Amino acid sequence: MMPDPQGDMPPEEFREEGRRLVDWLTDYFQWSLDNPVLSRLRPGAIRAALPADAPEEGEAFERILEDFDRVLVPGLTQWNHPGYFAYFPCGFSTPGALADFLSTAVSQQAMLWRTSPAATELEEVVLAWLRQALGLPEEFEGVIYDTASTAVVHALATARHARAPEVRTHGLAGRGPGAFRVYCSEHAHSSVDKAVITLGLGHDNLRRIPADAEYRLRPDLLAAAIEEDRRAGHLPLAVVATVGTTSVTSVDPVPSIAELCARENLWLHVDAAYAGAAAILPECRWAIDGMDRADSFVVNPHKWMFTPFDLSAFYCRRMDLLRAAFGLTPEYLKTSETSEVRNLMDTGFQLGRRFRALKLWVVMRYFGLQGIRTRLREHLRLARLFADWVDRDPGFERVAPVPFSVVCFRAVPRGVGERGGEALNAFNERLLNALNDTGEVFLSHTSLGGRYVIRLAVGNIRTTEVEIRRAWDRLRGLADELQRGSTPPSVPPRASRSGGSGT
Ligand SMILES: *Cc1c(COP(=O)(O)O)cnc(C)c1O
């Protein structure tokens, strides 16, 4: 069918193409199981396969989907593959994907209550559900952002507004002496750096505080840094504590940090982007101890709560201050109901917002809190199982505790260099590359105290013990081969979905 000269796709065509799309996706999920997690394409291959100019004449949807299959599918990194263990997993579930489609199709843009009462009020309800499920204090009001990176910018901007509201009008330049200082652990996420850069606070004014042997921020060193800064005439502003650091998922001692922040009058933002979801399990509630004294908190259901990217839940004890920092209503956005409703444009620098709450609502309802807990518990079990295999094998060592679903480890084969040495790092890097080249799994790495460390992050809804075991079997086999000096088998091609030659 070709497009009409006027208007949208005709309803009957939409019905047909919509069904075709769901059929296609159902097959794709099955296909994906037997195909490499990582794309085999060389940089530039996708660009080269596509025309440089947009078509002058419209094309049939079916043809476009065929090209998606033929040209773009080979360039998809399969985040929803059950063997995906890299970085942090991307929240995914098919009910969540359906909800995202629904949200787009009903085309809501929730800048004002009036522009979407449903999106505005559902966001309030679903964030209250999540707050209760995680056991966060009632005083926290929530708002949905795209990412935790956006959340930390808002947290620090609100902290700055609390301390120096005049900055909103005059900027930082006219403030005179004394720079605002922000503190986080050496293991905090790079989004904290980007937030201080974005806000014009200056990268030099972010102090990364050393961590203890288990990678947790040291409150004694934090206290010393704050005191040193005060003596130097700086203005300590905020601390970002991490619950579930990106490299090793360590948990900063939030209760002691909160006490220090209360004493020093500093804003405390808790970054629980990945691990915050674990608080839905009573046995993991300890992870958010100290939240009764934090000022703001972020958790990403798009990381470990089966909600497709992007959905970051930000909670703030002083949402009034956040609104004061960002509220601005030009004439054309004034509405008569403003005093009775929330207008989401007031809770951040963005005007327009997608109807993200819908997918979290669907995920929470479809699986239920029990269903989510069962799945998270299984991920914790799989991570512990893998950690146990590592611990029992003299050819491997675990390099960090496993509080959640991430295992940090490395190979320590006999005869390959000393334990701190470059040879061992190089061995582990080769091992990881060989493992990822199998296409069966995808793991990533980090560096801890000069050691090259392999990370296995469990969190995909489709992951089972089969993939965990496969990762472990391959790791052991490849480590043996590398140690004996034989080259691992070459990379198999990825099958084309459309039946042509592999790419
Ligand atoms: C992933 C992560 C972030 C950044 O998340 P985005 O939502 O992609 O911005 C921030 N902090 C921690 C601890 C993370 O793990």
Coordinates of C-alpha atoms and ligand atoms in Angstrom, one line a residue:
M1 CA 0.0 0.0 0.0
M2 CA 1.3 3.5 -0.8
P3 CA 0.7 6.5 1.3
D4 CA -2.3 8.7 0.5
P5 CA -1.6 12.2 -0.7
Q6 CA -3.2 13.7 2.5
G7 CA -3.5 12.7 6.1
D8 CA -2.1 9.9 8.2
M9 CA -1.9 6.2 7.3
P10 CA -5.4 4.9 6.8
P11 CA -6.9 3.0 9.8
E12 CA -7.1 -0.4 8.0
E13 CA -3.5 -0.2 6.9
F14 CA -2.5 0.7 10.5
R15 CA -4.4 -2.3 11.8
E16 CA -2.6 -4.6 9.3
E17 CA 0.9 -3.1 9.8
G18 CA 0.5 -3.1 13.5
R19 CA -0.3 -6.8 13.5
R20 CA 2.6 -7.4 11.1
L21 CA 4.9 -5.5 13.5
V22 CA 3.9 -7.6 16.5
D23 CA 4.3 -10.8 14.5
W24 CA 7.7 -9.6 13.4
L25 CA 8.8 -8.8 17.0
T26 CA 7.6 -12.2 18.2
D27 CA 9.8 -13.9 15.7
Y28 CA 12.7 -11.5 16.4
F29 CA 12.7 -12.4 20.1
Q30 CA 13.0 -16.0 19.2
W31 CA 15.7 -15.4 16.5
S32 CA 17.7 -13.3 18.9
L33 CA 18.3 -16.3 21.2
D34 CA 20.4 -18.0 18.6
N35 CA 22.3 -15.0 17.4
P36 CA 25.3 -13.0 18.7
V37 CA 24.6 -10.4 21.4
L38 CA 27.0 -8.0 19.8
S39 CA 26.8 -6.8 16.3
R40 CA 29.5 -8.1 13.9
L41 CA 29.4 -5.0 11.7
R42 CA 32.3 -2.7 11.1
P43 CA 31.9 1.0 11.9
G44 CA 30.3 2.8 8.9
A45 CA 28.6 -0.3 7.5
I46 CA 25.1 0.8 8.4
R47 CA 25.6 4.3 6.9
A48 CA 27.0 2.8 3.7
A49 CA 24.0 0.5 3.3
L50 CA 21.5 3.5 3.4
P51 CA 20.8 6.1 0.8
A52 CA 22.3 9.5 1.5
D53 CA 19.1 11.3 0.6
A54 CA 15.5 11.0 1.9
P55 CA 13.1 9.5 -0.6
E56 CA 11.0 12.0 -2.6
E57 CA 8.1 9.6 -2.9
G58 CA 6.5 7.9 0.1
E59 CA 7.2 4.1 0.5
A60 CA 5.1 1.3 1.8
F61 CA 5.5 0.5 5.5
E62 CA 6.1 -3.1 4.7
R63 CA 9.1 -2.2 2.6
I64 CA 10.5 0.0 5.3
L65 CA 10.2 -2.8 7.9
E66 CA 12.0 -5.2 5.4
D67 CA 14.9 -2.7 5.3
F68 CA 14.9 -2.5 9.0
D69 CA 15.2 -6.2 9.1
R70 CA 17.9 -6.4 6.4
V71 CA 20.0 -3.4 7.1
L72 CA 19.5 -2.4 10.8
V73 CA 18.9 -5.6 12.6
P74 CA 22.6 -6.7 12.0
G75 CA 23.6 -3.4 13.7
L76 CA 21.5 -4.0 16.8
T77 CA 23.3 -4.7 20.1
Q78 CA 20.9 -7.2 21.7
W79 CA 20.3 -5.6 25.1
N80 CA 17.4 -7.9 25.6
H81 CA 19.4 -11.1 24.9
P82 CA 19.4 -13.4 27.9
G83 CA 23.3 -13.5 27.6
Y84 CA 23.6 -9.8 28.0
F85 CA 25.7 -9.2 31.2
A86 CA 27.5 -6.0 30.3
Y87 CA 27.4 -2.6 32.1
F88 CA 24.1 -2.6 33.8
P89 CA 21.3 -4.4 32.0
C90 CA 18.6 -2.4 30.3
G91 CA 15.2 -2.8 31.8
F92 CA 13.2 -4.7 29.3
S93 CA 9.9 -6.7 29.2
T94 CA 7.4 -7.2 26.5
P95 CA 4.5 -5.7 28.5
G96 CA 6.8 -2.7 29.0
A97 CA 7.5 -2.5 25.3
L98 CA 3.8 -2.7 24.5
A99 CA 3.1 0.1 27.0
D100 CA 5.8 2.3 25.4
F101 CA 4.1 1.8 22.0
L102 CA 0.8 2.7 23.6
S103 CA 2.2 5.8 25.2
T104 CA 3.6 7.0 21.9
A105 CA 0.4 6.1 20.0
V106 CA -1.9 8.1 22.2
S107 CA 0.5 11.0 21.8
Q108 CA 0.5 12.6 25.2
Q109 CA 2.8 15.5 26.0
A110 CA 2.5 16.3 29.7
M111 CA 3.9 19.7 30.1
L112 CA 0.7 21.0 31.8
W113 CA -2.0 19.1 33.6
R114 CA -4.3 20.3 30.9
T115 CA -2.2 18.9 28.1
S116 CA -2.5 15.4 29.8
P117 CA -4.4 14.9 33.0
A118 CA -3.9 11.2 32.6
A119 CA -0.1 11.4 32.2
T120 CA 0.2 13.9 35.0
E121 CA -1.9 12.1 37.6
L122 CA -0.8 8.6 36.7
E123 CA 2.8 9.7 37.2
E124 CA 1.9 10.9 40.7
V125 CA 0.1 7.6 41.5
V126 CA 2.7 5.2 40.1
L127 CA 5.6 7.1 41.8
A128 CA 3.7 6.8 45.1
W129 CA 3.3 3.0 44.5
L130 CA 7.0 2.8 43.8
R131 CA 7.9 4.9 46.8
Q132 CA 5.9 2.6 49.1
A133 CA 7.2 -0.6 47.4
L134 CA 10.8 0.6 48.1
G135 CA 10.1 1.8 51.6
L136 CA 11.1 5.4 50.9
P137 CA 9.9 8.0 53.3
E138 CA 6.4 9.4 52.6
E139 CA 7.7 13.0 52.5
F140 CA 9.4 12.3 49.2
E141 CA 7.6 13.6 46.1
G142 CA 8.5 12.0 42.9
V143 CA 9.0 13.0 39.3
I144 CA 10.0 11.0 36.2
Y145 CA 13.0 12.0 34.2
D146 CA 14.6 10.3 31.3
T147 CA 17.8 9.3 33.1
A148 CA 19.7 9.4 36.4
S149 CA 22.0 11.9 34.7
T150 CA 19.2 14.4 34.4
A151 CA 18.1 13.6 38.0
V152 CA 21.5 14.6 39.5
V153 CA 21.5 17.9 37.6
H154 CA 18.2 18.7 39.2
A155 CA 19.3 17.5 42.6
L156 CA 22.4 19.7 42.6
A157 CA 20.5 22.7 41.0
T158 CA 18.0 22.5 43.8
A159 CA 20.8 22.3 46.4
R160 CA 22.3 25.4 44.9
H161 CA 18.9 27.2 44.9
A162 CA 18.4 26.3 48.5
R163 CA 21.7 27.9 49.4
A164 CA 21.9 30.8 47.0
P165 CA 18.5 31.6 45.3
E166 CA 20.0 34.8 43.8
V167 CA 22.1 32.6 41.4
R168 CA 18.9 31.9 39.5
T169 CA 18.8 35.6 38.5
H170 CA 22.4 36.8 38.6
G171 CA 24.3 33.6 37.8
L172 CA 27.3 32.3 39.6
A173 CA 29.6 35.0 38.2
G174 CA 28.4 37.8 40.5
R175 CA 28.6 35.7 43.6
G176 CA 32.1 36.9 44.8
P177 CA 34.6 34.6 46.5
G178 CA 34.0 31.1 47.6
A179 CA 33.2 28.3 45.2
F180 CA 30.5 25.7 45.8
R181 CA 32.0 22.3 46.4
V182 CA 30.3 18.9 45.7
Y183 CA 31.5 15.6 47.1
C184 CA 31.2 12.0 46.0
S185 CA 33.2 8.8 46.3
E186 CA 36.0 7.9 43.9
H187 CA 33.6 5.3 42.6
A188 CA 30.6 7.6 41.9
H189 CA 29.2 7.7 38.4
S190 CA 30.5 10.1 35.8
S191 CA 27.1 11.7 35.7
V192 CA 28.0 13.6 38.8
D193 CA 31.0 15.1 37.0
K194 CA 28.8 16.1 34.1
A195 CA 26.2 17.6 36.4
V196 CA 28.8 20.0 38.0
I197 CA 30.1 20.8 34.5
T198 CA 26.5 21.5 33.3
L199 CA 25.6 23.7 36.2
G200 CA 28.7 25.8 35.8
L201 CA 30.0 24.8 39.3
G202 CA 33.3 23.7 37.7
H203 CA 34.8 20.3 37.5
D204 CA 37.6 21.3 39.9
N205 CA 34.9 21.8 42.6
L206 CA 33.8 18.2 42.6
R207 CA 35.9 16.3 45.1
R208 CA 36.1 12.6 44.8
I209 CA 36.6 11.1 48.2
P210 CA 38.6 7.8 48.6
A211 CA 36.8 4.6 49.4
D212 CA 37.6 1.8 51.9
A213 CA 38.7 -1.7 51.0
E214 CA 35.2 -2.6 50.0
Y215 CA 34.8 0.5 47.7
R216 CA 32.6 2.5 50.0
L217 CA 33.1 6.2 50.5
R218 CA 35.0 6.9 53.7
P219 CA 32.9 9.4 55.9
D220 CA 36.0 10.3 57.9
L221 CA 37.8 11.5 54.8
L222 CA 34.6 13.2 53.6
A223 CA 34.5 15.1 56.9
A224 CA 38.1 16.1 56.6
A225 CA 37.6 17.3 53.0
I226 CA 34.7 19.4 54.0
E227 CA 36.6 21.0 56.9
E228 CA 39.6 21.6 54.6
D229 CA 37.4 23.3 52.1
R230 CA 35.7 25.5 54.6
R231 CA 39.1 26.6 55.9
A232 CA 40.1 27.4 52.3
G233 CA 37.1 29.6 51.9
H234 CA 35.1 27.3 49.8
L235 CA 31.3 26.6 50.2
P236 CA 30.5 22.9 50.7
L237 CA 27.2 22.4 49.0
A238 CA 26.2 18.8 48.5
V239 CA 27.2 15.2 48.7
V240 CA 26.2 12.5 46.2
A241 CA 26.2 9.1 47.9
T242 CA 26.0 6.0 45.8
V243 CA 23.9 2.9 46.5
G244 CA 25.3 0.4 44.0
T245 CA 28.4 1.9 42.4
T246 CA 28.7 1.4 38.7
S247 CA 32.0 -0.6 38.9
V248 CA 31.3 -2.9 41.8
T249 CA 27.8 -2.1 43.2
S250 CA 29.3 -1.1 46.6
V251 CA 27.0 0.9 48.9
D252 CA 28.2 4.1 50.5
P253 CA 27.4 4.3 54.3
V254 CA 24.5 6.6 53.8
P255 CA 23.5 6.9 57.5
S256 CA 26.9 8.3 58.5
I257 CA 27.0 10.5 55.4
A258 CA 23.5 11.8 56.2
E259 CA 24.5 12.6 59.7
L260 CA 27.5 14.6 58.5
C261 CA 25.3 16.4 55.9
A262 CA 22.8 17.3 58.6
R263 CA 25.6 18.7 60.8
E264 CA 27.3 20.6 58.0
N265 CA 24.0 21.6 56.3
L266 CA 24.8 20.0 53.0
W267 CA 22.3 18.6 50.5
L268 CA 22.4 14.8 50.3
H269 CA 21.5 13.2 47.0
V270 CA 21.5 9.3 46.9
D271 CA 22.2 7.8 43.6
A272 CA 20.7 4.3 43.6
A273 CA 20.2 4.2 39.8
Y274 CA 20.8 0.4 39.6
A275 CA 20.6 -1.0 43.1
G276 CA 17.7 1.1 44.4
A277 CA 15.3 -1.5 42.8
A278 CA 16.6 -4.1 45.3
A279 CA 14.9 -2.2 48.1
I280 CA 11.7 -3.8 46.9
L281 CA 13.0 -6.9 48.6
P282 CA 12.6 -6.9 52.4
E283 CA 16.0 -8.6 52.7
C284 CA 17.7 -5.8 50.7
R285 CA 16.0 -2.9 52.4
W286 CA 19.2 -2.2 54.3
A287 CA 20.5 -0.8 51.0
I288 CA 18.5 2.4 51.5
D289 CA 19.2 2.8 55.2
G290 CA 19.5 6.5 56.0
M291 CA 17.0 7.7 53.4
D292 CA 15.0 9.3 56.2
R293 CA 17.6 12.0 56.2
A294 CA 18.5 12.3 52.5
D295 CA 17.2 15.2 50.4
S296 CA 16.8 13.4 47.1
F297 CA 17.1 10.0 45.6
V298 CA 17.1 8.4 42.2
V299 CA 16.4 4.9 41.0
N300 CA 16.2 3.8 37.4
P301 CA 13.4 1.2 36.8
H302 CA 14.9 1.1 33.3
K303 CA 17.9 -0.6 34.8
W304 CA 16.6 -3.4 37.0
M305 CA 12.8 -3.2 37.0
F306 CA 11.9 -4.5 33.6
T307 CA 10.8 -1.1 32.3
P308 CA 12.2 -0.2 28.9
F309 CA 14.6 2.7 28.6
D310 CA 14.1 5.4 29.5
L311 CA 12.5 5.9 32.9
S312 CA 14.3 7.3 35.9
A313 CA 12.3 7.9 39.1
F314 CA 13.6 11.0 41.0
Y315 CA 12.3 11.6 44.6
C316 CA 12.9 14.9 46.4
R317 CA 12.0 15.9 50.0
R318 CA 11.9 19.6 48.9
M319 CA 10.1 19.5 45.6
D320 CA 8.9 23.1 46.5
L321 CA 12.5 24.2 46.2
L322 CA 13.0 22.3 42.9
R323 CA 9.9 24.1 41.6
A324 CA 11.3 27.4 42.9
A325 CA 14.5 26.7 41.1
F326 CA 12.9 25.9 37.8
G327 CA 9.3 27.3 37.8
L328 CA 8.7 29.8 35.0
T329 CA 5.4 30.3 33.3
P330 CA 5.2 32.4 30.2
E331 CA 1.8 33.9 29.2
Y332 CA 1.0 31.2 26.6
L333 CA 1.3 28.5 29.2
K334 CA -0.9 30.0 31.9
T335 CA -4.0 27.9 32.8
S336 CA -6.9 28.5 35.1
E337 CA -6.5 25.3 37.1
T338 CA -2.9 26.0 38.2
S339 CA -3.6 26.2 41.9
E340 CA -5.3 22.8 42.0
V341 CA -2.9 20.7 39.9
R342 CA 0.7 19.7 39.3
N343 CA 2.1 21.0 36.0
L344 CA 5.0 18.8 35.3
M345 CA 6.9 21.5 33.4
D346 CA 7.5 23.1 36.8
T347 CA 9.6 20.2 38.0
G348 CA 12.6 20.6 35.8
F349 CA 14.2 22.4 32.9
Q350 CA 12.3 20.4 30.3
L351 CA 9.0 21.7 29.0
G352 CA 7.7 18.7 27.1
R353 CA 7.5 15.3 28.6
R354 CA 6.7 11.8 27.3
F355 CA 4.0 9.7 29.0
R356 CA 6.6 7.5 30.6
A357 CA 4.5 6.7 33.7
L358 CA 2.4 4.4 31.5
K359 CA 5.1 1.8 31.1
L360 CA 6.0 1.7 34.8
W361 CA 2.3 1.3 35.6
V362 CA 1.9 -1.5 33.1
V363 CA 5.0 -3.3 34.3
M364 CA 4.0 -3.0 38.0
R365 CA 0.5 -4.2 37.3
Y366 CA 1.4 -7.0 34.8
F367 CA 4.1 -8.6 37.0
G368 CA 2.8 -7.3 40.4
L369 CA 5.2 -6.5 43.2
Q370 CA 5.4 -10.2 43.9
G371 CA 6.3 -11.0 40.3
I372 CA 9.0 -8.3 40.4
R373 CA 10.4 -9.6 43.7
T374 CA 10.5 -13.1 42.4
R375 CA 12.5 -12.1 39.4
L376 CA 14.9 -9.9 41.3
R377 CA 15.5 -12.7 43.8
E378 CA 16.3 -15.1 41.0
H379 CA 18.9 -12.5 39.7
L380 CA 20.5 -12.3 43.1
R381 CA 20.6 -16.1 43.2
L382 CA 22.2 -16.4 39.8
A383 CA 24.9 -13.8 40.7
R384 CA 25.7 -15.7 43.9
L385 CA 25.8 -19.0 42.1
F386 CA 28.3 -17.5 39.6
A387 CA 30.3 -15.9 42.4
D388 CA 30.4 -19.3 44.1
W389 CA 31.9 -21.0 41.0
V390 CA 34.5 -18.2 40.8
D391 CA 35.4 -18.7 44.5
R392 CA 35.9 -22.4 44.1
D393 CA 38.1 -22.3 41.0
P394 CA 41.8 -21.6 41.8
G395 CA 42.2 -20.2 38.3
F396 CA 39.9 -17.3 39.1
E397 CA 39.4 -14.8 41.9
R398 CA 36.6 -12.6 42.9
V399 CA 37.7 -9.0 43.5
A400 CA 34.6 -7.5 45.3
P401 CA 31.7 -8.5 47.5
V402 CA 28.4 -9.3 45.7
P403 CA 25.7 -7.4 47.5
F404 CA 23.4 -7.5 44.5
S405 CA 23.5 -9.1 41.0
V406 CA 26.9 -8.0 39.8
V407 CA 30.0 -10.2 40.1
C408 CA 33.5 -8.6 39.6
F409 CA 36.2 -11.2 39.1
R410 CA 39.3 -12.0 37.0
A411 CA 41.3 -15.0 35.9
V412 CA 44.5 -15.7 37.8
P413 CA 46.0 -18.6 35.8
R414 CA 49.1 -20.1 37.3
G415 CA 52.3 -18.9 35.6
V416 CA 50.9 -15.7 34.1
G417 CA 52.8 -12.8 35.7
E418 CA 52.4 -11.6 39.3
R419 CA 49.0 -10.9 40.7
G420 CA 49.3 -7.1 40.3
G421 CA 51.1 -7.2 37.0
E422 CA 50.4 -6.0 33.4
A423 CA 50.6 -9.6 32.1
L424 CA 47.6 -10.6 34.1
N425 CA 45.7 -7.5 33.0
A426 CA 46.5 -8.3 29.4
F427 CA 45.4 -11.9 29.9
N428 CA 42.1 -10.9 31.3
E429 CA 41.5 -8.4 28.5
R430 CA 42.2 -11.1 25.9
L431 CA 39.9 -13.5 27.8
L432 CA 37.1 -11.0 27.8
N433 CA 37.5 -10.2 24.1
A434 CA 37.5 -13.9 23.3
L435 CA 34.4 -14.5 25.4
N436 CA 32.5 -11.7 23.7
D437 CA 33.6 -12.9 20.3
T438 CA 31.7 -16.2 20.9
G439 CA 28.6 -14.1 20.5
E440 CA 26.8 -16.1 23.2
V441 CA 27.2 -13.6 26.0
F442 CA 28.4 -10.0 26.4
L443 CA 30.3 -9.0 29.5
S444 CA 32.1 -5.7 30.2
H445 CA 35.1 -4.7 32.4
T446 CA 36.3 -2.2 34.9
S447 CA 39.6 -1.3 36.6
L448 CA 40.1 -1.6 40.3
G449 CA 43.3 -0.6 42.0
G450 CA 45.2 -1.1 38.7
R451 CA 43.6 -4.5 38.1
Y452 CA 41.7 -5.3 34.9
V453 CA 38.4 -6.7 36.2
I454 CA 35.6 -8.6 34.3
R455 CA 32.0 -7.8 35.4
L456 CA 29.0 -10.0 35.0
A457 CA 25.8 -8.1 35.6
V458 CA 22.6 -10.1 35.9
G459 CA 19.4 -8.2 35.4
N460 CA 17.8 -9.2 32.1
I461 CA 14.3 -10.6 32.4
R462 CA 15.2 -13.4 30.0
T463 CA 18.3 -14.6 31.7
T464 CA 18.3 -18.0 33.2
E465 CA 20.8 -20.4 34.8
V466 CA 21.5 -21.7 31.3
E467 CA 23.2 -18.4 30.2
I468 CA 25.1 -18.0 33.5
R469 CA 26.5 -21.5 33.2
R470 CA 27.3 -21.0 29.6
A471 CA 29.3 -17.8 30.4
W472 CA 31.2 -19.7 33.1
D473 CA 31.9 -22.7 30.9
R474 CA 33.2 -20.6 28.1
L475 CA 35.3 -18.5 30.5
R476 CA 37.0 -21.6 31.8
G477 CA 37.5 -23.1 28.4
L478 CA 38.9 -19.9 26.9
A479 CA 41.2 -19.3 29.8
D480 CA 42.6 -22.7 29.3
E481 CA 43.1 -22.2 25.6
L482 CA 44.7 -18.8 26.2
Q483 CA 47.0 -20.2 28.8
R484 CA 48.1 -23.0 26.5
G485 CA 48.7 -20.4 23.8
S486 CA 46.2 -21.8 21.4
T487 CA 44.1 -19.2 19.7
P488 CA 40.4 -19.3 20.5
P489 CA 38.1 -20.4 17.6
S490 CA 37.2 -17.7 15.0
V491 CA 34.1 -15.6 15.2
P492 CA 31.0 -17.2 13.7
P493 CA 28.9 -14.9 11.5
R494 CA 25.6 -13.6 12.6
A495 CA 22.7 -15.2 10.7
S496 CA 20.7 -12.7 8.6
R497 CA 17.0 -12.5 9.7
S498 CA 15.9 -12.2 6.1
G499 CA 17.7 -15.3 5.1
G500 CA 20.5 -13.7 3.0
S501 CA 24.2 -14.1 3.7
G502 CA 25.5 -13.3 7.1
T503 CA 27.2 -10.0 7.8
Ligands
LIG1 C1 23.8 4.0 35.2 C2 24.1 4.9 36.4 C3 23.9 6.2 36.2 C4 23.5 6.9 35.0 O1 22.3 6.4 34.5 P1 21.5 7.2 33.3 O2 20.1 6.9 33.7 O3 21.9 6.5 32.1 O4 21.9 8.6 33.3 C5 24.1 7.0 37.3 N1 24.5 6.5 38.5 C6 24.7 5.2 38.6 C7 25.2 4.6 40.0 C8 24.5 4.3 37.6 O5 24.8 3.0 37.7

